[in-house]
Tab-separated table of C-alpha atoms and ligand atoms in Angstrom:
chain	number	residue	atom	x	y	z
A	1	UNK	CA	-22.874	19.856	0.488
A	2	UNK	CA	-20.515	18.220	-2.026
A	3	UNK	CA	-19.267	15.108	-1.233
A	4	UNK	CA	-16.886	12.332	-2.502
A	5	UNK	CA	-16.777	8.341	-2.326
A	6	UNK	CA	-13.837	6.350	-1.430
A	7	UNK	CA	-13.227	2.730	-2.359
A	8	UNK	CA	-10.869	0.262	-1.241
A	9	UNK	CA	-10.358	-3.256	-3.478
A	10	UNK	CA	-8.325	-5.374	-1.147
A	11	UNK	CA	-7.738	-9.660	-1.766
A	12	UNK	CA	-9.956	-10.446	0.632
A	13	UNK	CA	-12.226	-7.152	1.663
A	14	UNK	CA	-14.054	-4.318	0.242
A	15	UNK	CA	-14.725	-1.033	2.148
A	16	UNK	CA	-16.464	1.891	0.741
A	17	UNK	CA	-16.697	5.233	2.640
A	18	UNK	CA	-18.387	8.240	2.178
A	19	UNK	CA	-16.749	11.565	3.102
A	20	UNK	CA	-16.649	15.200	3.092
A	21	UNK	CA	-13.441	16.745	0.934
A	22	UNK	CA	-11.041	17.701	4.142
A	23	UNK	CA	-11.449	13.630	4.143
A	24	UNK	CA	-13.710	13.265	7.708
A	25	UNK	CA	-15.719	10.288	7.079
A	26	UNK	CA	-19.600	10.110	7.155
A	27	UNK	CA	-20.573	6.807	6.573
A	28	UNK	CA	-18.596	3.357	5.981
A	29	UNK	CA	-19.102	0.092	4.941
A	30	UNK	CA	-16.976	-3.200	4.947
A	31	UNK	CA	-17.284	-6.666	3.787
A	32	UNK	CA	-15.564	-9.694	3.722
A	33	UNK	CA	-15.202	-11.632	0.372
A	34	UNK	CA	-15.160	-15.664	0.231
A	35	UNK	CA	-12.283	-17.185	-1.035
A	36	UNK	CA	-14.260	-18.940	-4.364
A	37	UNK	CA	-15.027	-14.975	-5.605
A	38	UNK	CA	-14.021	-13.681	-8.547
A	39	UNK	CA	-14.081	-10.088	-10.039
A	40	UNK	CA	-17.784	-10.473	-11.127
A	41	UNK	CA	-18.698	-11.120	-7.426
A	42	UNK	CA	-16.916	-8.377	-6.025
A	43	UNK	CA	-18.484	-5.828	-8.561
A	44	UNK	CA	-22.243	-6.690	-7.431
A	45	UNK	CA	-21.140	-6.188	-3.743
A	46	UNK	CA	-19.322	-3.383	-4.507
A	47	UNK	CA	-22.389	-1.976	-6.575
A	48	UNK	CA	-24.614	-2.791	-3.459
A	49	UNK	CA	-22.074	-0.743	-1.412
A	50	UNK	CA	-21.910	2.731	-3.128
A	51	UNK	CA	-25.809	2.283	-3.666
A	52	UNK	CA	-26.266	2.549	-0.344
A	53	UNK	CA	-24.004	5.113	0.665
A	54	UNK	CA	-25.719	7.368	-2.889
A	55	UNK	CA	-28.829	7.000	-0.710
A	56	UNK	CA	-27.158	8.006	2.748
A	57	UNK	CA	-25.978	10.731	0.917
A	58	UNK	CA	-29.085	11.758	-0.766
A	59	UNK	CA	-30.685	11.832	2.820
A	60	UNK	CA	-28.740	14.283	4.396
A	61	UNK	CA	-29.127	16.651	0.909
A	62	UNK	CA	-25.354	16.160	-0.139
A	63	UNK	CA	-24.292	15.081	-3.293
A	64	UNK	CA	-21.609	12.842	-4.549
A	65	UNK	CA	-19.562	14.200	-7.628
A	66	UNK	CA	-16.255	12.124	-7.161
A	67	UNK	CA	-15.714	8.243	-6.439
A	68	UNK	CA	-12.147	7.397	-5.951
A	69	UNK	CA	-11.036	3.510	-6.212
A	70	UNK	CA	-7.680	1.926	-4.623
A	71	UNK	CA	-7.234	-1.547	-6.172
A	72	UNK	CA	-4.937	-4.203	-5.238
A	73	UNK	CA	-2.776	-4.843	-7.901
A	74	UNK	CA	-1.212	-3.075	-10.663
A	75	UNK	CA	-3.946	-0.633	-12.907
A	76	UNK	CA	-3.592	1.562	-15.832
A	77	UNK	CA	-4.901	4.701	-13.930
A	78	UNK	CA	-5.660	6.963	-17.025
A	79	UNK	CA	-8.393	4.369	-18.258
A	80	UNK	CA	-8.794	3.305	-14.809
A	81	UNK	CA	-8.483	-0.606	-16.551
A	82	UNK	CA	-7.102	-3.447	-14.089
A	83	UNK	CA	-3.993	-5.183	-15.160
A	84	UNK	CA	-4.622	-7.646	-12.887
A	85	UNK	CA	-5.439	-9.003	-9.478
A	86	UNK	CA	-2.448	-11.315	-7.571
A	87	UNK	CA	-5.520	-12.725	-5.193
A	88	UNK	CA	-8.645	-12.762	-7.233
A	89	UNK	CA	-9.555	-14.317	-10.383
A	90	UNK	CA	-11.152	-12.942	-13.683
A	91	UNK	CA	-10.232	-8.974	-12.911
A	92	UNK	CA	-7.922	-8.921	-15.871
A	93	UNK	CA	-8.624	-5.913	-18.481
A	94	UNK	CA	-11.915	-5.022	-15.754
A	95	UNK	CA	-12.669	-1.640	-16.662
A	96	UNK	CA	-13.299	-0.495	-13.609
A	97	UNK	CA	-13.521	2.995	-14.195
A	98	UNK	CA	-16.163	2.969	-16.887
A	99	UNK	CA	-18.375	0.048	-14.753
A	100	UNK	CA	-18.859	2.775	-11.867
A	101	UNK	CA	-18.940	6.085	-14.080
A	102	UNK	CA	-22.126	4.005	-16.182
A	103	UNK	CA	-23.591	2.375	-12.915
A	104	UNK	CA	-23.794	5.663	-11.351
A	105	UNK	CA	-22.766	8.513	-13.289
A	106	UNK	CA	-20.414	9.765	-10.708
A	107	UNK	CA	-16.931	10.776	-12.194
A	108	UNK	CA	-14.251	7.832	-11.018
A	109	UNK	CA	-10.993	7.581	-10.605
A	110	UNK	CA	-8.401	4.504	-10.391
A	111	UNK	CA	-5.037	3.685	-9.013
A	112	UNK	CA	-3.056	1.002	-7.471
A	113	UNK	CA	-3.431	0.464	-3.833
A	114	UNK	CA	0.403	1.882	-3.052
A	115	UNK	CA	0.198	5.340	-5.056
A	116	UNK	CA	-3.913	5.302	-3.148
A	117	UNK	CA	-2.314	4.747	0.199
A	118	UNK	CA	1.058	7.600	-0.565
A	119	UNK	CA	-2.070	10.375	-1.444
A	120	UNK	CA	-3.698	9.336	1.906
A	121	UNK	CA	-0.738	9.584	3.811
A	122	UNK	CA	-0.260	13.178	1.561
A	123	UNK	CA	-3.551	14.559	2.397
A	124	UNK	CA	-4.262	13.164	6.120
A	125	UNK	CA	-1.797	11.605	7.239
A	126	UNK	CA	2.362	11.460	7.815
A	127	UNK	CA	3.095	13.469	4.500
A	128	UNK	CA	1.003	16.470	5.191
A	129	UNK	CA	2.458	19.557	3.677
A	130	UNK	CA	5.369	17.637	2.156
A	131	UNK	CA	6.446	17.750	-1.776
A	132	UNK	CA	9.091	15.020	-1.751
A	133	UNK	CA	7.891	11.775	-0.287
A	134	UNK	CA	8.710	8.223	-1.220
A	135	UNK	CA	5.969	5.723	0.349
A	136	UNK	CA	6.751	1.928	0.884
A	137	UNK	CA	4.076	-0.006	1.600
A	138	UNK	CA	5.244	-3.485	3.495
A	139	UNK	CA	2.990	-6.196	3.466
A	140	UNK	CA	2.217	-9.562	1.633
A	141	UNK	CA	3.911	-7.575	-0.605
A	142	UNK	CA	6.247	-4.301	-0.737
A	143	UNK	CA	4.490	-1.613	-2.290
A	144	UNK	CA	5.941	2.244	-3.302
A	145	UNK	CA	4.854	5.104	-4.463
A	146	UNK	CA	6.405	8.325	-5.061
A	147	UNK	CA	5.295	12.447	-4.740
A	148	UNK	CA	7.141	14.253	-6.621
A	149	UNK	CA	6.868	18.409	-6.559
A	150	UNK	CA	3.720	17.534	-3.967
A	151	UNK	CA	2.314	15.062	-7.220
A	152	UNK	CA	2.244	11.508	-7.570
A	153	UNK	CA	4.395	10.145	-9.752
A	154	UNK	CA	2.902	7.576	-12.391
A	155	UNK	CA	5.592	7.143	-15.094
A	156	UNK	CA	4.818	6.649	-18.742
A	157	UNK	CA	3.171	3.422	-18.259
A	158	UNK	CA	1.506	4.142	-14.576
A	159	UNK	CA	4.754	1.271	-13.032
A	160	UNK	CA	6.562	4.104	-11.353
A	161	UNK	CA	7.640	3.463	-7.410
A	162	UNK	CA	7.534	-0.535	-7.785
A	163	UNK	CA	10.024	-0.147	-4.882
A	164	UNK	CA	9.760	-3.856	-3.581
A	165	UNK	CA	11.205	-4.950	-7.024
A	166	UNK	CA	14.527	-2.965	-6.662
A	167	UNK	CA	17.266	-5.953	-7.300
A	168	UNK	CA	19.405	-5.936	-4.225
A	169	UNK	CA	20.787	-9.382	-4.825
A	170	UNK	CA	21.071	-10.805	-8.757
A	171	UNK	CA	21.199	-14.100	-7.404
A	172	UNK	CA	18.574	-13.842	-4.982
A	173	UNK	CA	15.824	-15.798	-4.325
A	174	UNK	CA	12.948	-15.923	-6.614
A	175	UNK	CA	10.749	-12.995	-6.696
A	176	UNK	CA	6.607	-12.833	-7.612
A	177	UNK	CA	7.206	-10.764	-10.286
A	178	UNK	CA	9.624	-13.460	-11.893
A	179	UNK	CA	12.723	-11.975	-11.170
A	180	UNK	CA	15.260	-12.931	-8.527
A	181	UNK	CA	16.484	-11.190	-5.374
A	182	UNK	CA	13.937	-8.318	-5.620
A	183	UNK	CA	13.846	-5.965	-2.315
A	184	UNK	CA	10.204	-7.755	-1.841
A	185	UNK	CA	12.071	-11.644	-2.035
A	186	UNK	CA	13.730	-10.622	1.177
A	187	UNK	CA	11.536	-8.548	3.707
A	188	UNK	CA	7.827	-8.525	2.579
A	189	UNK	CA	5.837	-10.080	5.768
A	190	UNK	CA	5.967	-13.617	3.842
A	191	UNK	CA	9.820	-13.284	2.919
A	192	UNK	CA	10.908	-12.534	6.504
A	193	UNK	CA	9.021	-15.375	8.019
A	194	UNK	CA	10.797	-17.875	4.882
A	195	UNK	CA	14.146	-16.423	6.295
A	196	UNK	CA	13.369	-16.846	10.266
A	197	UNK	CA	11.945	-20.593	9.662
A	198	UNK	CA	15.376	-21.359	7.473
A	199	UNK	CA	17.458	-19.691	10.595
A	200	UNK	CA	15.056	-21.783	13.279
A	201	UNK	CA	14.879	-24.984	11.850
A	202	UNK	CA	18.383	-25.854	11.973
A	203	UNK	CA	18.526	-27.571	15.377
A	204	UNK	CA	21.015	-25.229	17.122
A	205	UNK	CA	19.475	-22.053	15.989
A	206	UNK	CA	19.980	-20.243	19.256
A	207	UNK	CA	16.692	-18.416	20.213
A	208	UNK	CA	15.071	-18.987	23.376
A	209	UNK	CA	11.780	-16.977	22.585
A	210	UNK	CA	11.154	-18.592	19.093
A	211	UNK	CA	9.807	-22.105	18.123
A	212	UNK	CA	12.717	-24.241	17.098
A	213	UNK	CA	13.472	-27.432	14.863
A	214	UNK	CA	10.396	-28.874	13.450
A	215	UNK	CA	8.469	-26.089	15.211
A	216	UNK	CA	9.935	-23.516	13.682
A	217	UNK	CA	7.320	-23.502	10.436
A	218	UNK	CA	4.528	-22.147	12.685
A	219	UNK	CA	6.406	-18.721	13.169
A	220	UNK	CA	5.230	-15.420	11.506
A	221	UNK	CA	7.178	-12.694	10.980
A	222	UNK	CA	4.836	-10.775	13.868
A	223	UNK	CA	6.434	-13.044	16.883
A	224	UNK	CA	10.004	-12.486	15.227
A	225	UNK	CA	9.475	-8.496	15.701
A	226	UNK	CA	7.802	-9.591	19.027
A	227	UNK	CA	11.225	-11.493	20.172
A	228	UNK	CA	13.215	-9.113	19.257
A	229	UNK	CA	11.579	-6.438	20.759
A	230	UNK	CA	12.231	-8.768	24.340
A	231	UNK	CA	15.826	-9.629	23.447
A	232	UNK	CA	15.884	-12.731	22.033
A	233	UNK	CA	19.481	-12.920	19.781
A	234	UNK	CA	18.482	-14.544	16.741
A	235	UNK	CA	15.259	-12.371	15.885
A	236	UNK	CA	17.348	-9.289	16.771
A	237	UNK	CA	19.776	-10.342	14.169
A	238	UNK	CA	17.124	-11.199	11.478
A	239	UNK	CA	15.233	-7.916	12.315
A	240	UNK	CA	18.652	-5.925	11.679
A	241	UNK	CA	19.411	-7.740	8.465
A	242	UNK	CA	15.673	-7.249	7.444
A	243	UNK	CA	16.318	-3.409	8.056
A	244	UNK	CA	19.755	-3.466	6.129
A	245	UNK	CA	18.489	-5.163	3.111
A	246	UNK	CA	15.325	-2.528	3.373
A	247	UNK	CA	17.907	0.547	4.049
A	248	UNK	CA	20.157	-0.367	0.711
A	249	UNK	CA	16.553	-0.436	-1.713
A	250	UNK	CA	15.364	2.994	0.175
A	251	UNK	CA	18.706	4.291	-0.466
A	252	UNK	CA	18.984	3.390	-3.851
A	253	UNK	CA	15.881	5.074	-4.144
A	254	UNK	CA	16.927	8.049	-2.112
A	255	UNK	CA	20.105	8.688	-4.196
A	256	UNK	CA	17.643	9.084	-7.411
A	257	UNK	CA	14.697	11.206	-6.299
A	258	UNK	CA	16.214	12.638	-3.347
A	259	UNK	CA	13.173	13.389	-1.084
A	260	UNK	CA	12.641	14.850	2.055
A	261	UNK	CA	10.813	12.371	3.903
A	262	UNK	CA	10.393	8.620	3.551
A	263	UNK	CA	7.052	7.117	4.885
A	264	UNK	CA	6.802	3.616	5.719
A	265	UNK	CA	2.922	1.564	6.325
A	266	UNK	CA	1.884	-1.441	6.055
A	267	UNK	CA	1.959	-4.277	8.200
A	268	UNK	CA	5.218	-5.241	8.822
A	269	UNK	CA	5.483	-1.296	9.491
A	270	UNK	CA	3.191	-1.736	12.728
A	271	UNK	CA	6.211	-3.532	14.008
A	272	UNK	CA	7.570	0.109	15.299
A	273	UNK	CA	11.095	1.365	15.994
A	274	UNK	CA	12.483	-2.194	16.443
A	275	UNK	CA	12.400	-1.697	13.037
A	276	UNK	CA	12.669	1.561	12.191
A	277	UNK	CA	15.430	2.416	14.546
A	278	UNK	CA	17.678	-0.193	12.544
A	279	UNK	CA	16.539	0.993	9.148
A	280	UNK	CA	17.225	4.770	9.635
A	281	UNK	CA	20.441	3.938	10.330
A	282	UNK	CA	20.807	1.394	7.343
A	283	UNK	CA	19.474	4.429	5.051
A	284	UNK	CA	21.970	6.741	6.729
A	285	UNK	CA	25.264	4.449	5.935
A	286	UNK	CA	24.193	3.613	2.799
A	287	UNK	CA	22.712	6.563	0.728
A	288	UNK	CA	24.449	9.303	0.153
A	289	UNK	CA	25.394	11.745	2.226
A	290	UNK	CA	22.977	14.766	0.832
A	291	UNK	CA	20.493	12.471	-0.299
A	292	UNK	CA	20.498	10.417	3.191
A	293	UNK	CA	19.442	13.389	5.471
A	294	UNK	CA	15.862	12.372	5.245
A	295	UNK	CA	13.352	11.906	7.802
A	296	UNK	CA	12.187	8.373	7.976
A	297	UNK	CA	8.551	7.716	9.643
A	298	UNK	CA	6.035	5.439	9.903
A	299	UNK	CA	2.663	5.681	8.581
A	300	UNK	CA	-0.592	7.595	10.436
A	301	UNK	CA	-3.917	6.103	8.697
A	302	UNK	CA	-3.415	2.509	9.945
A	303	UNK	CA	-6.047	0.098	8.718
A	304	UNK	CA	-8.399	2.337	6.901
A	305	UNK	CA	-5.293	3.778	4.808
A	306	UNK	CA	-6.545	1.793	1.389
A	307	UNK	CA	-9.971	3.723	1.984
A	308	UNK	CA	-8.554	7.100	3.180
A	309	UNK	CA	-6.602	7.116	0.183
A	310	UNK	CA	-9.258	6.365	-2.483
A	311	UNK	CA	-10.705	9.657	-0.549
A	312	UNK	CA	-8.488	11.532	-1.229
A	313	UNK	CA	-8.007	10.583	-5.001
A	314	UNK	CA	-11.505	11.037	-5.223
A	315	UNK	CA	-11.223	14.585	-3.706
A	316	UNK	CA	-8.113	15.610	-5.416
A	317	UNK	CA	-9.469	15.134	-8.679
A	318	UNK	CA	-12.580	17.018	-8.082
A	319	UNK	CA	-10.538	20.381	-5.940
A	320	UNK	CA	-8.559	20.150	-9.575
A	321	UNK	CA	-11.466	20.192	-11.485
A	322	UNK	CA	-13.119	23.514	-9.700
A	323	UNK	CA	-10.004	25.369	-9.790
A	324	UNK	CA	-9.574	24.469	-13.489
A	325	UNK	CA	-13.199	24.911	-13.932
B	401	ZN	ZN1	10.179	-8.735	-7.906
């Protein structure tokens, strides 16, 4: 029985699965990191991890001949080198393709944790049987990734589908990446919360489900989806100007690749049709008119996306390699 490894490299976990090709999982494994590790420590648990799923493969007479790796932070997939980590210390130039192919011999294969979670979604998930998809991951950060012609998209460099750092505002507020009003500066998880605790803390903010004044710093941008989803005026408004400010990146996006179905995940994603409602129609007004009838959905592989994904790298490299073969 042939058999593939998936790995997910997240800030603050690592989870390593092993699967069958159609993607059904066998045997998983998850662990926590502490906060003081740096790349070195998350190698030796990750070696510990696909060790032990080698053996629970050797005892049930399969063999693994593809690892796949979704890391969390930008990559040059070809070498499979880290750029860099925006949680975790000392993964800079980490050639993390070579480490596993010498540890174990297994072919590997790299990507960033947005064009990972776009071939899970391709594979098992939302974008089954599609061959134009844009993915937008929204998190901590905002993510993208785009399938083009039913293949992902990497761009001459491996940057292509950095979708969160569309400029929708040139004098915006400051971005991670060093810019300034990137789509990411506005509605990643952490930007909407900056936004509702401006809007709350001014003492006549006029929300009766959200903490006010003072208390308005412990909100997160969970209980804003939460209010609005009960009716509460202000969170309803910041909700719909989170979904217009999404729906003018997505349609610049739209406009230029022109696909046929847009699939949103990540956290802020779990929030549902309170958002997506808003943001279909955002797209609709804003893109153009042949470019804008698009199906807009959320995401199916939920928390084990990152790992799904690195599955189905894993797998897709080794179906291409038989029928090349
Ligand atoms: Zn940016």
């Amino acid at each position: 029985m042939r058999m593939v490894i998936g790995i997910d490299i997240g800030g603050t976990k690592l989870t390593a699965a092993l699967a069958g090709l159609d993607g059904r999982v066998a045997e998983k494994i998850r662990r926590r990191t502490e906060a003081d590790w740096t790349a070195k420590d998350n190698l030796a648990a990750l070696r510990e991890m696909v060790q032990e799923l080698l053996e629970a493969a050797r005892r049930c007479g399969a063999e693994v001949e593809s690892m796949g790796v979704g890391f969390g932070g930008p990559v040059e997939p070809i070498r499979g080198i880290v750029r860099r980590s925006h949680h975790v210390a000392g993964w800079e130039g980490v050639r993390l393709r070579e480490e596993f192919e010498d540890a174990f011999g297994v072919r590997t294969h790299v990507d960033n944790d947005a064009n990972v979670g776009a071939l899970g979604e391709l594979a098992y998930g939302a974008a089954r049987d599609r061959r134009h998809v844009v993915y937008v991951n929204i998190g901590t950060g905002i993510g993208g990734a785009l399938i083009l012609n039913g293949r992902l998209h990497h761009g001459a460099t491996g940057n292509s589908g950095e979708i969160g750092h569309i400029v929708i505002d040139r004098n915006g507020p400051p971005c991670t990446c060093g810019q300034r009003g990137c789509l990411e500066a506005f509605c990643s998880g952490p930007s909407i919360r900056r936004r509702a605790v401006k809007r709350l803390s001014r003492s006549c903010a006029g929300s009766t489900s959200l903490p006010t004044g003072a208390e308005a710093i412990t909100v997160s941008s969970e209980d804003v989806f939460a209010a609005a989803r009960k009716g509460d005026i202000l969170a309803g408004k910041l909700v719909h100007e989170t979904a217009e400010l999404l729906g003018i990146g997505i349609a610049n996006v739209l406009n230029l690749v022109n696909p046929e179905l847009v699939v949103i995940g990540g956290g802020v994603a779990e929030a549902g049709d309170v958002l997506l409602g808003p943001l279909r129609e955002a797209i609709r007004e804003r893109a153009m008119p042949a470019a804008a009838d698009v199906e807009v959905v959320a995401a199916e592989l939920g928390y084990d996306a990152g790992v799904l994904g690195a599955i189905a790298l894993a797998a897709q490299h080794l179906n291409e390699a038989t029928t090349s073969r």
